Coordinates of C-alpha atoms and ligand atoms in Angstrom, one line a residue:
Chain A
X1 CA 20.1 -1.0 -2.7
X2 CA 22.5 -3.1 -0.6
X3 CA 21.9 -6.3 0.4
X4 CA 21.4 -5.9 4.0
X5 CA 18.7 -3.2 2.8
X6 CA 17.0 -5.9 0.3
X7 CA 16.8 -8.2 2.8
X8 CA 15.5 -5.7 5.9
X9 CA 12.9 -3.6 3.7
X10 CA 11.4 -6.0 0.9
X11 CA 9.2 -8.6 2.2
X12 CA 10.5 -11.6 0.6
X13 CA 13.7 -10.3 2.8
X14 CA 11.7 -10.6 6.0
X15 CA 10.3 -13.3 5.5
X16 CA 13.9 -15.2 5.1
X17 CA 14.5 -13.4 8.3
X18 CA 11.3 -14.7 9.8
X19 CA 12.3 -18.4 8.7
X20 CA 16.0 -18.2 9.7
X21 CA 15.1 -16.7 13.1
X22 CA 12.5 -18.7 13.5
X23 CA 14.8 -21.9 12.7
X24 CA 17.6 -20.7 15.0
X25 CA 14.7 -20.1 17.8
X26 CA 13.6 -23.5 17.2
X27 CA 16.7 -25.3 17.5
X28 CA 17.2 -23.5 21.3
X29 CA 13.7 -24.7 22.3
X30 CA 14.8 -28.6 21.2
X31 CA 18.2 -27.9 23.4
X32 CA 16.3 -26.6 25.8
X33 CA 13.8 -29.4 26.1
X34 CA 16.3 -31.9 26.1
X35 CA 18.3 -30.2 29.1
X36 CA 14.7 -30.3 31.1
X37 CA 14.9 -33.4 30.5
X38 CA 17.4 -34.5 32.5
X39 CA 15.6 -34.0 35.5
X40 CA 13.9 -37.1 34.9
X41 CA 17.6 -38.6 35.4
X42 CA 17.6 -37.4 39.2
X43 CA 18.4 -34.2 41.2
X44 CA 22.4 -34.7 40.5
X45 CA 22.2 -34.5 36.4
X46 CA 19.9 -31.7 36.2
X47 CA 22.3 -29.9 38.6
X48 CA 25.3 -31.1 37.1
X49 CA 23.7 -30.2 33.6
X50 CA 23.0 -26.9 34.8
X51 CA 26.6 -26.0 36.2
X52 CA 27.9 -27.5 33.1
X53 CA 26.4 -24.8 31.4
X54 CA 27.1 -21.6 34.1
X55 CA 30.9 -22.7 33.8
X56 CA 30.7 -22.3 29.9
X57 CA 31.3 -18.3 30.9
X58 CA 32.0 -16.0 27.2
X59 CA 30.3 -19.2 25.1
X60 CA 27.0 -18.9 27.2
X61 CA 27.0 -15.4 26.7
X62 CA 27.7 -15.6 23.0
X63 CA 24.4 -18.1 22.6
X64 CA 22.4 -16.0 24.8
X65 CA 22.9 -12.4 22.6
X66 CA 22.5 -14.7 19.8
X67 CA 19.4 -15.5 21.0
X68 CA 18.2 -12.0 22.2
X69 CA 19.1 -10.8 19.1
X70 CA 16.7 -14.0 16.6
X71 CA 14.3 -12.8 19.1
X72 CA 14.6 -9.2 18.3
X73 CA 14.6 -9.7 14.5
X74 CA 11.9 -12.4 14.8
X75 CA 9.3 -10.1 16.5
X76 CA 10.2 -7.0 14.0
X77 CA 9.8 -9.2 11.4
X78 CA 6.6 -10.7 12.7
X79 CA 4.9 -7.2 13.7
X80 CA 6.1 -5.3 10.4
X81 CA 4.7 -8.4 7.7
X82 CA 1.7 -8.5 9.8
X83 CA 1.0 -4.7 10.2
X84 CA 1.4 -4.8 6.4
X85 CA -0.7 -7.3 5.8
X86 CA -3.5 -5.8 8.2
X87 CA -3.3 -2.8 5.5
X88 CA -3.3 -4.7 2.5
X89 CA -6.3 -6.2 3.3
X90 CA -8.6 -3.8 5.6
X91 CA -12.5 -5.1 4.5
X92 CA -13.2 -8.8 4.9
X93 CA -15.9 -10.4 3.1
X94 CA -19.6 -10.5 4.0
X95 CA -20.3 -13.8 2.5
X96 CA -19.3 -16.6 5.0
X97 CA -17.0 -19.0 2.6
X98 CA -19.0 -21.4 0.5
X99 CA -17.8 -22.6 -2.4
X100 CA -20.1 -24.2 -5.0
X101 CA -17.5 -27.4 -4.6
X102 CA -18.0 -27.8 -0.9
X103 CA -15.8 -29.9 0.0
X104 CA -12.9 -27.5 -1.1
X105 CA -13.7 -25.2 1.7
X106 CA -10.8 -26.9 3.9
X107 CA -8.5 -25.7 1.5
X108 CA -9.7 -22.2 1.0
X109 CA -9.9 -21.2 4.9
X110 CA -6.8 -20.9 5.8
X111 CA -6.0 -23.0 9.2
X112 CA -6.0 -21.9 13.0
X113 CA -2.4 -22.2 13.5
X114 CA -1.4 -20.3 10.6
X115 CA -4.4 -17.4 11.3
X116 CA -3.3 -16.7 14.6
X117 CA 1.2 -16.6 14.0
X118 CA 1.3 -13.6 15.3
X119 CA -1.6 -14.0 18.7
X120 CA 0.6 -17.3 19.7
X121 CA 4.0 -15.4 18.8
X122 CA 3.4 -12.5 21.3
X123 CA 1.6 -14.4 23.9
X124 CA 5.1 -16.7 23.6
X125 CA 7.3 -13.6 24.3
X126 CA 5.3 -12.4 27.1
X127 CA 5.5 -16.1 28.5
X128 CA 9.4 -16.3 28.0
X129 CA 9.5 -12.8 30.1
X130 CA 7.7 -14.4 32.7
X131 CA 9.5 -17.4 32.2
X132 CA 12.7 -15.8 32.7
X133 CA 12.1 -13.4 35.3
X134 CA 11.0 -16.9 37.7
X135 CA 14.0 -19.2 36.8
X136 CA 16.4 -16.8 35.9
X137 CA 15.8 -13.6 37.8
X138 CA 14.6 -15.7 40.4
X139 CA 12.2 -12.4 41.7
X140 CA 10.6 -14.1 44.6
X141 CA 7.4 -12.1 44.1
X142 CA 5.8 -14.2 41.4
X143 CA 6.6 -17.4 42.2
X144 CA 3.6 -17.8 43.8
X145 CA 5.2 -19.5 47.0
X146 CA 5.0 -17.7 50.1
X147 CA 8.3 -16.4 51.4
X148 CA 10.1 -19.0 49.7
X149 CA 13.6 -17.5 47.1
X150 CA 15.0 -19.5 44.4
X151 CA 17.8 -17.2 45.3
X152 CA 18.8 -19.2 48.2
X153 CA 18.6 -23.1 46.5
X154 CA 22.2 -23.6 46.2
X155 CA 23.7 -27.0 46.3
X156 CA 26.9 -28.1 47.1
X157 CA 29.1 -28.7 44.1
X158 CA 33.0 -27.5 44.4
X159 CA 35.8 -29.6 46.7
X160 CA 33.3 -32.3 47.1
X161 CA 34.3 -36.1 47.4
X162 CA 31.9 -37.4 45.8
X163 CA 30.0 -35.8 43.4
X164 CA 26.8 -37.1 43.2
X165 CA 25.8 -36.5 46.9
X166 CA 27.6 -33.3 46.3
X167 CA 24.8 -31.8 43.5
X168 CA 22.3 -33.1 45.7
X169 CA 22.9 -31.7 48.9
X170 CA 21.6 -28.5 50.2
X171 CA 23.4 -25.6 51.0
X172 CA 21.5 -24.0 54.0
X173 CA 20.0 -20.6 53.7
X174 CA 22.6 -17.9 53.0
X175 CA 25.5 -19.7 52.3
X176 CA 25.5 -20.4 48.3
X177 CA 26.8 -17.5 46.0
X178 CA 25.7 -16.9 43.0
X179 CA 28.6 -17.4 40.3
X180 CA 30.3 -19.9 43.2
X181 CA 27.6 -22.4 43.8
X182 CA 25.7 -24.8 41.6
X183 CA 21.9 -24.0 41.4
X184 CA 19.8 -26.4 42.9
X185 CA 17.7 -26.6 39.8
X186 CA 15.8 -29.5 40.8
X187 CA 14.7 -27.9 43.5
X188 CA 13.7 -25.1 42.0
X189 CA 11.7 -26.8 39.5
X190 CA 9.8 -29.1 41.5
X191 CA 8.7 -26.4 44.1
X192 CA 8.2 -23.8 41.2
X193 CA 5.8 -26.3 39.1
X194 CA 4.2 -27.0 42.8
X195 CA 2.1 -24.1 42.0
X196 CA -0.8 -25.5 39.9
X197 CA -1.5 -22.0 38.2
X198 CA 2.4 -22.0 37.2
X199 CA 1.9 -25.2 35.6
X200 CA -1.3 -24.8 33.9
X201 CA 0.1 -21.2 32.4
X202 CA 3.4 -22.9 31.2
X203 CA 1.2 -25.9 29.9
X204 CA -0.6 -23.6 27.9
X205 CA 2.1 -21.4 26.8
X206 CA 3.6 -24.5 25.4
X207 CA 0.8 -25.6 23.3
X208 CA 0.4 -22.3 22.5
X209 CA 4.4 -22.6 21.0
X210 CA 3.9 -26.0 19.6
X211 CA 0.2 -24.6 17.5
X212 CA 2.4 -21.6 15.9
X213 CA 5.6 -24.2 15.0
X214 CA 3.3 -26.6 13.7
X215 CA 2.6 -24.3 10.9
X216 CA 6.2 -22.2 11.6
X217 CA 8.3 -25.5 10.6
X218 CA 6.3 -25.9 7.7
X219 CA 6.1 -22.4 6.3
X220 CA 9.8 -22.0 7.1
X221 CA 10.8 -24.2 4.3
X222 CA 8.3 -22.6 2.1
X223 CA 10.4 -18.8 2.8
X224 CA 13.6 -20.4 1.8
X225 CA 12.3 -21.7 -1.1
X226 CA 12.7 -25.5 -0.4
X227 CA 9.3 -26.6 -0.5
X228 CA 7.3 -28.1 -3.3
X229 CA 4.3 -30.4 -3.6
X230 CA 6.4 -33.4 -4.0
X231 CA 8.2 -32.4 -0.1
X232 CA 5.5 -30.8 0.9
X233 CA 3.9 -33.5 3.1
X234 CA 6.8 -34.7 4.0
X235 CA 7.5 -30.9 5.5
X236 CA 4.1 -31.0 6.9
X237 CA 4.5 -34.2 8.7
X238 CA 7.9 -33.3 10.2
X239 CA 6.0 -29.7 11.5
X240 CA 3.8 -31.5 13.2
X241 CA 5.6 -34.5 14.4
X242 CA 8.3 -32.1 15.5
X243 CA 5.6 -29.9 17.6
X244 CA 4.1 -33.1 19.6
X245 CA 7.3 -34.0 20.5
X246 CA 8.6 -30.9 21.9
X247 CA 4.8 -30.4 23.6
X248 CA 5.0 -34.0 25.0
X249 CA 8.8 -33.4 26.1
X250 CA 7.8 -29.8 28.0
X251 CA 4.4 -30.9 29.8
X252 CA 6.2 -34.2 30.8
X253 CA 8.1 -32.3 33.9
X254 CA 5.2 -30.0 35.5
X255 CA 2.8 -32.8 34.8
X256 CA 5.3 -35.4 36.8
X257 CA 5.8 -32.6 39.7
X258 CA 1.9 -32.0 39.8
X259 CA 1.4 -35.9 40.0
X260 CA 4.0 -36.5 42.4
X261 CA 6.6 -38.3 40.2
X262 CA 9.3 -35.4 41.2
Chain B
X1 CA -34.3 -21.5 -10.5
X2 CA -35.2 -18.3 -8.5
X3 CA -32.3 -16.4 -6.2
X4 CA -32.2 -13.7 -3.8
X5 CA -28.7 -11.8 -4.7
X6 CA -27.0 -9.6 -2.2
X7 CA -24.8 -7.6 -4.2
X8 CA -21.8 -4.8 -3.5
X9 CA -23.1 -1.3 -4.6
X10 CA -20.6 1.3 -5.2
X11 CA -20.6 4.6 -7.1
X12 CA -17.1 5.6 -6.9
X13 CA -14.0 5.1 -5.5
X14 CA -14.8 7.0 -2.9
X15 CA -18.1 6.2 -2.4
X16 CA -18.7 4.0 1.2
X17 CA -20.9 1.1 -0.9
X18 CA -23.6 -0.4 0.3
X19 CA -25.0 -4.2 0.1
X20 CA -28.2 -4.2 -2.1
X21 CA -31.0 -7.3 -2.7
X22 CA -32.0 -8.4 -5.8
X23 CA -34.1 -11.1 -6.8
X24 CA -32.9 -13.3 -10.3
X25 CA -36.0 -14.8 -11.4
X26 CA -36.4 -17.9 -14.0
X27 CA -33.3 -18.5 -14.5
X28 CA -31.6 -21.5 -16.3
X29 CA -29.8 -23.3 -15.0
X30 CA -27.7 -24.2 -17.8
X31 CA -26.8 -19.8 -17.7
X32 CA -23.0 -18.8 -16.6
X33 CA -22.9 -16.9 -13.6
X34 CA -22.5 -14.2 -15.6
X35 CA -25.4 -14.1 -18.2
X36 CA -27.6 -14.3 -14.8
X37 CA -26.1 -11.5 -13.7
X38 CA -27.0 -10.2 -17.3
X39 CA -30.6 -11.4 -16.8
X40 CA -31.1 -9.5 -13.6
X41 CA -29.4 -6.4 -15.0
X42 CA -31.8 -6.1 -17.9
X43 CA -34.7 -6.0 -15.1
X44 CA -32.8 -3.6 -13.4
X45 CA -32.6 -1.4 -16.6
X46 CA -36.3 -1.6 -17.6
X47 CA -36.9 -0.5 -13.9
X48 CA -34.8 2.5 -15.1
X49 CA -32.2 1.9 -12.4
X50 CA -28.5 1.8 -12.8
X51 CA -27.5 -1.7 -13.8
X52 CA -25.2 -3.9 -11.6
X53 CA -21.3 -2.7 -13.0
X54 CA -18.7 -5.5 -13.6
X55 CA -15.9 -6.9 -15.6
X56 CA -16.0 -9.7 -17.8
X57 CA -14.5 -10.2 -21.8
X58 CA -14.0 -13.5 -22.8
X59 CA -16.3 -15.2 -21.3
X60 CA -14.7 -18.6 -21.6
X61 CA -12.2 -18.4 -19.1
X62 CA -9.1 -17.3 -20.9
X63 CA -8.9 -13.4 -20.2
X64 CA -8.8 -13.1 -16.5
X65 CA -11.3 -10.0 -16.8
X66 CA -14.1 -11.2 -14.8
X67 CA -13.8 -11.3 -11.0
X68 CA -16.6 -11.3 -8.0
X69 CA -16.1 -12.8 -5.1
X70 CA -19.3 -15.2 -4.9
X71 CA -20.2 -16.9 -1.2
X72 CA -17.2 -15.3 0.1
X73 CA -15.0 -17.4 -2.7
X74 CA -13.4 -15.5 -5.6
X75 CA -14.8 -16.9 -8.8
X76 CA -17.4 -19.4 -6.7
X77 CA -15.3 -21.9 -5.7
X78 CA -15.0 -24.5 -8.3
X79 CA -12.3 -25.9 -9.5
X80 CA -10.2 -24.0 -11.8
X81 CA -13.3 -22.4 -12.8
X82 CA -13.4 -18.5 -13.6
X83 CA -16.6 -16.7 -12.5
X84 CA -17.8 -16.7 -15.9
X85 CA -17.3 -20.4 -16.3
X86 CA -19.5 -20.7 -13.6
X87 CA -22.7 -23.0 -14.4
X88 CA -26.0 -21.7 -12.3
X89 CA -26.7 -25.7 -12.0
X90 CA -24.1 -25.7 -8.5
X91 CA -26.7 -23.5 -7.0
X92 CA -30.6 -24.2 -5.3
X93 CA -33.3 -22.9 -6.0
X94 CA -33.9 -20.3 -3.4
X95 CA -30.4 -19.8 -2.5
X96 CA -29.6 -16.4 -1.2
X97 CA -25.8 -15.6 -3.0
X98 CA -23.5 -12.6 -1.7
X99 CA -21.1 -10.6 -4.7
X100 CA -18.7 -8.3 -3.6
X101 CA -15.8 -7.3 -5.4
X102 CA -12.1 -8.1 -4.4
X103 CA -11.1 -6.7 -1.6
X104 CA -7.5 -5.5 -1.7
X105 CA -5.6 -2.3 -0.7
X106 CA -4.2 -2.4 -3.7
X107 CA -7.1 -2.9 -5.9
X108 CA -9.3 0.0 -5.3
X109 CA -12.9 -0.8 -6.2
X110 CA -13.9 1.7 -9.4
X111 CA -17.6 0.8 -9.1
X112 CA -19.7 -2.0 -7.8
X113 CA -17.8 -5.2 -8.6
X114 CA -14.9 -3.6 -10.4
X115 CA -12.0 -2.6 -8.8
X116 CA -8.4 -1.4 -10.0
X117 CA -5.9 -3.8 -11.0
X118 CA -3.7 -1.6 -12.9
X119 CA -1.3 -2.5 -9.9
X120 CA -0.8 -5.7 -11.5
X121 CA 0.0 -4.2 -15.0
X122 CA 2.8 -1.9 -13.2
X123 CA 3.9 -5.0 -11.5
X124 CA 4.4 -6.6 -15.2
X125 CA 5.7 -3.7 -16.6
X126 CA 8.5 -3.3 -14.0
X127 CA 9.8 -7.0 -15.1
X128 CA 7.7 -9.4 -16.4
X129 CA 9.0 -9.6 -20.1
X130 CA 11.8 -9.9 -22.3
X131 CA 13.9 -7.3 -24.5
X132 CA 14.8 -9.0 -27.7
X133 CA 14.9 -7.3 -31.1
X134 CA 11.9 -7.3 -33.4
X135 CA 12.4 -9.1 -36.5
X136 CA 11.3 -11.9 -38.3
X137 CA 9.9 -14.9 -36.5
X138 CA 12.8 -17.0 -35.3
X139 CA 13.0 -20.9 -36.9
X140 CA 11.1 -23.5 -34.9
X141 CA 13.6 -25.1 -31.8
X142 CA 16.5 -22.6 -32.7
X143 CA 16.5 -22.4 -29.2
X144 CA 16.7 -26.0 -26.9
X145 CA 14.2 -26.6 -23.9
X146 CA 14.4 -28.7 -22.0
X147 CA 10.8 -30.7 -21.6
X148 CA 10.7 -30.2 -17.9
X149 CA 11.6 -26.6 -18.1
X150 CA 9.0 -26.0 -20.9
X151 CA 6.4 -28.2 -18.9
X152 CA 7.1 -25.8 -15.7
X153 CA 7.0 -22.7 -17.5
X154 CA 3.6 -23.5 -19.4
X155 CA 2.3 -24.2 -15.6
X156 CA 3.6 -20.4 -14.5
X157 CA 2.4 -19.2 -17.6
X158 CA -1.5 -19.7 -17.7
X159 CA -2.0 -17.4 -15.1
X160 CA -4.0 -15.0 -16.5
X161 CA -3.9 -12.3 -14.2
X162 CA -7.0 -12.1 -12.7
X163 CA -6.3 -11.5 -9.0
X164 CA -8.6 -14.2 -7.4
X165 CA -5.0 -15.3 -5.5
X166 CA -5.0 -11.7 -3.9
X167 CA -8.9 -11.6 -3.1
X168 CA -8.7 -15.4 -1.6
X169 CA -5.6 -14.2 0.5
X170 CA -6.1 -13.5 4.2
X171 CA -3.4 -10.9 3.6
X172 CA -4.3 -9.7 -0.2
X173 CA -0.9 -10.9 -1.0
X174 CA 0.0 -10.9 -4.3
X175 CA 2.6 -13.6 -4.2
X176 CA 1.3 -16.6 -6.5
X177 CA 0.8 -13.8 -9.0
X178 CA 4.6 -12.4 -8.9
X179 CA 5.7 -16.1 -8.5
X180 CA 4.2 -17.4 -11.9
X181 CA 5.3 -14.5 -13.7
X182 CA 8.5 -14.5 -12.3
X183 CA 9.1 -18.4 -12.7
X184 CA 7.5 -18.7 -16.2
X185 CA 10.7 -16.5 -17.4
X186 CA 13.1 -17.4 -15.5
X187 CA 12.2 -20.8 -16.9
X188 CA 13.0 -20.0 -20.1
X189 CA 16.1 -19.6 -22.1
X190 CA 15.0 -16.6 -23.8
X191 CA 14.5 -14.7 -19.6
X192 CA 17.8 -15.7 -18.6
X193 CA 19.8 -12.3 -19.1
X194 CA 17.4 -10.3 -17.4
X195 CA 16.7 -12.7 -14.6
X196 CA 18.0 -11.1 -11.8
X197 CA 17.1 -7.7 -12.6
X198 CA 13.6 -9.0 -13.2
X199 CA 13.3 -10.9 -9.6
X200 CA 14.1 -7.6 -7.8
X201 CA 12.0 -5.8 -9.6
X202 CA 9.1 -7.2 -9.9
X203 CA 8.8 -8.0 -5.9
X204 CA 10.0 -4.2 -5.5
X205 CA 6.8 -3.4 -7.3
X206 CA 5.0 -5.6 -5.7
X207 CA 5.9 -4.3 -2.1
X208 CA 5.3 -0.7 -3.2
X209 CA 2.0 -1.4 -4.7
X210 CA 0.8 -2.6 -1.1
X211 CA -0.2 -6.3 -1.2
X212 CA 0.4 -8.2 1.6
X213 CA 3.4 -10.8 2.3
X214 CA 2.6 -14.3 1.9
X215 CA 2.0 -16.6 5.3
X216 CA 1.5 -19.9 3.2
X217 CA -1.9 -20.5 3.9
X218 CA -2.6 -21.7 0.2
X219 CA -6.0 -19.8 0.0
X220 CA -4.0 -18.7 -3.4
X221 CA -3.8 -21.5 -5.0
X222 CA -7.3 -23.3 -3.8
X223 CA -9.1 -20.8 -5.8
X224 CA -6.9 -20.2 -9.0
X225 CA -9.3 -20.8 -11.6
X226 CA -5.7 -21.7 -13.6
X227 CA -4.8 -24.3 -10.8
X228 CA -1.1 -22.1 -10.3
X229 CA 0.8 -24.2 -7.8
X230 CA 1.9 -23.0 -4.5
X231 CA 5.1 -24.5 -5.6
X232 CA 5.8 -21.4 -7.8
X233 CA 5.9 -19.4 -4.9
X234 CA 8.8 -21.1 -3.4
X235 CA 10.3 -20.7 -6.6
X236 CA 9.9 -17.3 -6.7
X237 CA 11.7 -17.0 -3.2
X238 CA 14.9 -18.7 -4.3
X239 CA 14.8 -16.8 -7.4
X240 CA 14.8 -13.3 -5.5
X241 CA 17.3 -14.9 -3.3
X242 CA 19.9 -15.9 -5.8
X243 CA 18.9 -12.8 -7.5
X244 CA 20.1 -10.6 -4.3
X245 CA 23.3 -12.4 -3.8
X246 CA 24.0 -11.7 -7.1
X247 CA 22.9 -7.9 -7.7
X248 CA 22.2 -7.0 -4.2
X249 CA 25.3 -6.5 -3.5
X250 CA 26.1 -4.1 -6.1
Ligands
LIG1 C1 10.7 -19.8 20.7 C2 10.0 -19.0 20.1 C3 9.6 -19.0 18.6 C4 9.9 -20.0 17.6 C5 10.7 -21.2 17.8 C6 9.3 -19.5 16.4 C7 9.4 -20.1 15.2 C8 8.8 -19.7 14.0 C9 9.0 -20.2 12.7 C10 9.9 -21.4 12.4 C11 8.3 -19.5 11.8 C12 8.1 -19.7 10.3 C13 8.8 -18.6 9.6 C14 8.2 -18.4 8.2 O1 7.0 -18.1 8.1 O2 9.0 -18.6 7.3 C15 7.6 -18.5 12.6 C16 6.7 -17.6 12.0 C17 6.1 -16.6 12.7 N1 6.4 -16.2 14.0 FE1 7.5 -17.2 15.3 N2 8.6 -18.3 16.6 C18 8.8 -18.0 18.0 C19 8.4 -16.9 18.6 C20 7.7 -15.9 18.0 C21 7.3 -14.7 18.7 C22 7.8 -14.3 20.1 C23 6.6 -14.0 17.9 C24 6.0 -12.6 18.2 C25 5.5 -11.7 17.5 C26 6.4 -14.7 16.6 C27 5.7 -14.4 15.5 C28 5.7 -15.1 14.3 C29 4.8 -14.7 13.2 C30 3.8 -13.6 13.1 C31 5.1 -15.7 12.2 C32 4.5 -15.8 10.8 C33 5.2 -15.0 9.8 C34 4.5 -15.1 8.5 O3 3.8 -16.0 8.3 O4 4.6 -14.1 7.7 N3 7.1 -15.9 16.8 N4 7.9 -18.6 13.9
LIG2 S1 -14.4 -13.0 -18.7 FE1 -12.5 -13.7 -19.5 S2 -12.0 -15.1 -17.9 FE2 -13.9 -14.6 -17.3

């Protein structure tokens, strides 16, 4: 067999595939938090942030096929190691677990986070669809904001004398392009996350993210073979640490717009 | 002690099985789990009814024969403790205790609490030795060691095959098996020529024999009555990963 064949039809190969997708994926979601963050900066560095990145043209492209394609090979992966693992194992036991050493049950039952990889993965895509089609797409219709179009918040950016006023200041109705004009991503974000349903949904597909990495980062090293007891809690502590940070750095901005501190 | 059993009944691989109560009256508590199981069998006989079926050899913990999955646990739950190493004294009198056999796609249950694990012995055959020529014995420490290597490889090497790691496993993987096996010779000296060939192998086998792909939940290792690290597991995945960079290419 040829490598690429090893590595796409044995499972130790998919599971390397799992881990390095799921490392790539996770180092988008820390960019990706730390650009949201800016909008705690003010209106101007979000929108500045955000043109930054529209102007990067090919390189933007690059990252985001990059990223469609981790996604793609993450989600095979996922639904063909967990198909085969449904099959390997298709009774479950009648006896509840009780070991005659009862306090080793914790380490026997094998934890939430890690039961459920493959619940929290798919409800994740569906949330980045979603996710995607409101910031991105910008389709008006599920927003949640009556007669209101992301598609119209442009800002002016180009020619301007001074810059800062110049990301902050509206374009009226109709006159921003798309591909011309900077995005008025603040604005879009604070009336977006207005809508206490939106929040509460991206709330909980965040936790939902930060539950599967805070086993993901850990198992991840495990895959690539870089884990051992001596590490190990080490690993386990970064997993986790790593996971509150990137839940306390994504609820931070709807939270703030629902409170009023956007 | 007196306990109500709820046991696995099975007559044949194809057979659906059924759950059947028994009760195991006076019994010692200084009995293995196994020599109960002998106790209430003997009733069962002199009742002229087919005895309860399961493996067991040894009986001191060494061969890997015996297996039940007691309380939902494979072997019962203590540590490093094979089922028949199992002392009656960690249960009360009046307990209600649940057998079944493993439950793996890959080892098909033969009868009762016996299943199949000749999936493990192809696993072993596809890999898990060494060629050398037959001969007389070789002199003591011809060949070096290194202490930490021979420490690492004794670790690997007391797994005795029983299968608990597959039973305990959400996913009946069989990874903690293939990883001490795999590890104990790539430890040594005397597995180095065939190590590559025997990485791909024996997780080639493994895959084909239908276990389950490890998602490092350490169920494995919790109930090994041999205590085989999780660590070994990792090991294993650099091994087939050096192993396809070398060969896979080919
Ligand atoms: C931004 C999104 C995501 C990130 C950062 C991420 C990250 C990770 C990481 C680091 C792992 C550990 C890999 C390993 O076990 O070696 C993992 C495992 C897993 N992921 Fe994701 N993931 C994401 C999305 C998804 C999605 C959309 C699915 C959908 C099916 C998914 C399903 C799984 C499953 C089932 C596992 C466990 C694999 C196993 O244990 O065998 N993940 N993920
Ligand atoms: S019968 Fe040999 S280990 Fe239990």
């Amino acid at each position: 067999m040829s490598l690429a064949s090893n590595i796409f039809n044995t499972s130790l190969g998919r599971k390397y595939l799992m881990a390095l997708s799921g490392a790539g994926l996770f180092g988008f979601v820390v960019v990706h938090m730390l650009g949201n963050l800016t909008i705690f900066a003010g209106p101007a560095a979000i929108n500045q942030y955000a043109a930054k990145l529209h102007s990067l043209g090919p390189l933007l492209w690059i990252a985001r096929l990059s990223l469609l394609g981790m996604v793609g090979i993450h989600i095979w992966a996922a639904i063909k190691l967990s198909s085969e693992n449904k099959r390997a194992r298709k009774f479950q036991y009648e006896g509840t677990i009780e070991p005659v050493d009862s306090h080793r049950k914790s380490e026997i039952v094998s934890r939430y986070a890690a039961r459920t990889m493959i619940y929290s993965g798919l409800i994740i895509a569906a949330f980045a669809f979603y996710h995607l089609a409101h910031y991105t797409w910008k389709v008006p219709q599920i927003n949640g904001l009556n007669n209101i179009d992301f598609e119209t918040f442009y800002v002016h950016d180009v020619n301007a004398g001074e810059k800062q006023i110049a990301y902050t200041t509206a374009l009226p109705e109709g006159v921003g392009k798309e591909g011309e004009n900077a995005v008025d991503v603040y604005r879009m974000v604070t009336s977006g996350f207005g809508v206490w349903w939106i929040s509460i949904f991206y709330i909980i597909s965040v936790g939902l993210l930060c539950i599967h990495l805070s086993h993901g980062l850990s198992a991840m090293f495990q895959s690539i073979g870089i884990k051992s007891k001596a590490s190990q809690k080490l690993i386990n502590r970064f997993a986790l640490t790593a996971a509150l940070l990137l839940f306390a750095g994504y609820v931070s901005v709807p939270i703030s717009v629902l409170f009023g501190f956007l | 002690m007196n306990l109500k059993l709820k046991v696995w009944r099975q007559d044949n691989a194809e057979d659906d099985g059924r759950f059947e109560y028994f009760e195991a009256l006076d019994i010692s508590p200084d009995m293995s789990f196994l020599e109960m199981l002998d106790v209430v069998n003997e009733g069962i006989i002199s009742d002229g009814d087919e005895a309860i079926a399961f493996d067991s050899d040894c009986r001191e913990g060494i061969c890997g024969t015996c297996s039940m999955v007691i309380n939902g646990v494979p072997h019962g739950g203590q540590k490093g403790t094979t089922a028949c190493q199992l002392h009656m004294r960690h249960f009360n009198d009046g307990d209600t205790i649940v057998i079944e056999p493993w439950r793996a796609t890959a080892f098909p249950v033969h009868r009762d609490l016996i299943v199949d694990r000749s999936s493990f012995d192809r696993i072993q055959r596809s890999g898990g030795f060494i060629s050398v020529r037959t001969g007389s014995v070789p002199d003591a420490n011809a060949t070096p060691v290194a202490k930490e290597n021979s420490d690492l490889a004794m670790d690997a090497a007391q797994c005795i095959g029983c299968g608990a790691c597959v039973a305990a496993c959400k996913n009946a993987s069989a990874m903690l098996f293939v990883a001490a096996k795999v590890s104990h010779l790539s430890l040594m000296p005397q597995g180095q020529p065939e190590r590559n060939r025997r990485a791909l192998a024996m997780v080639n086998q493994m895959d084909e024999e239908g276990f389950g792909n490890c998602s490092v939940n350490g169920s494995c290792e919790a109930v090994c009555p041999k205590e085989i690290s999780l660590d070994f597991i990792a090991r294993m995945n650099r091994e087939y990963g050096r192993a396809l960079l070398k060969k896979g290419c080919s």
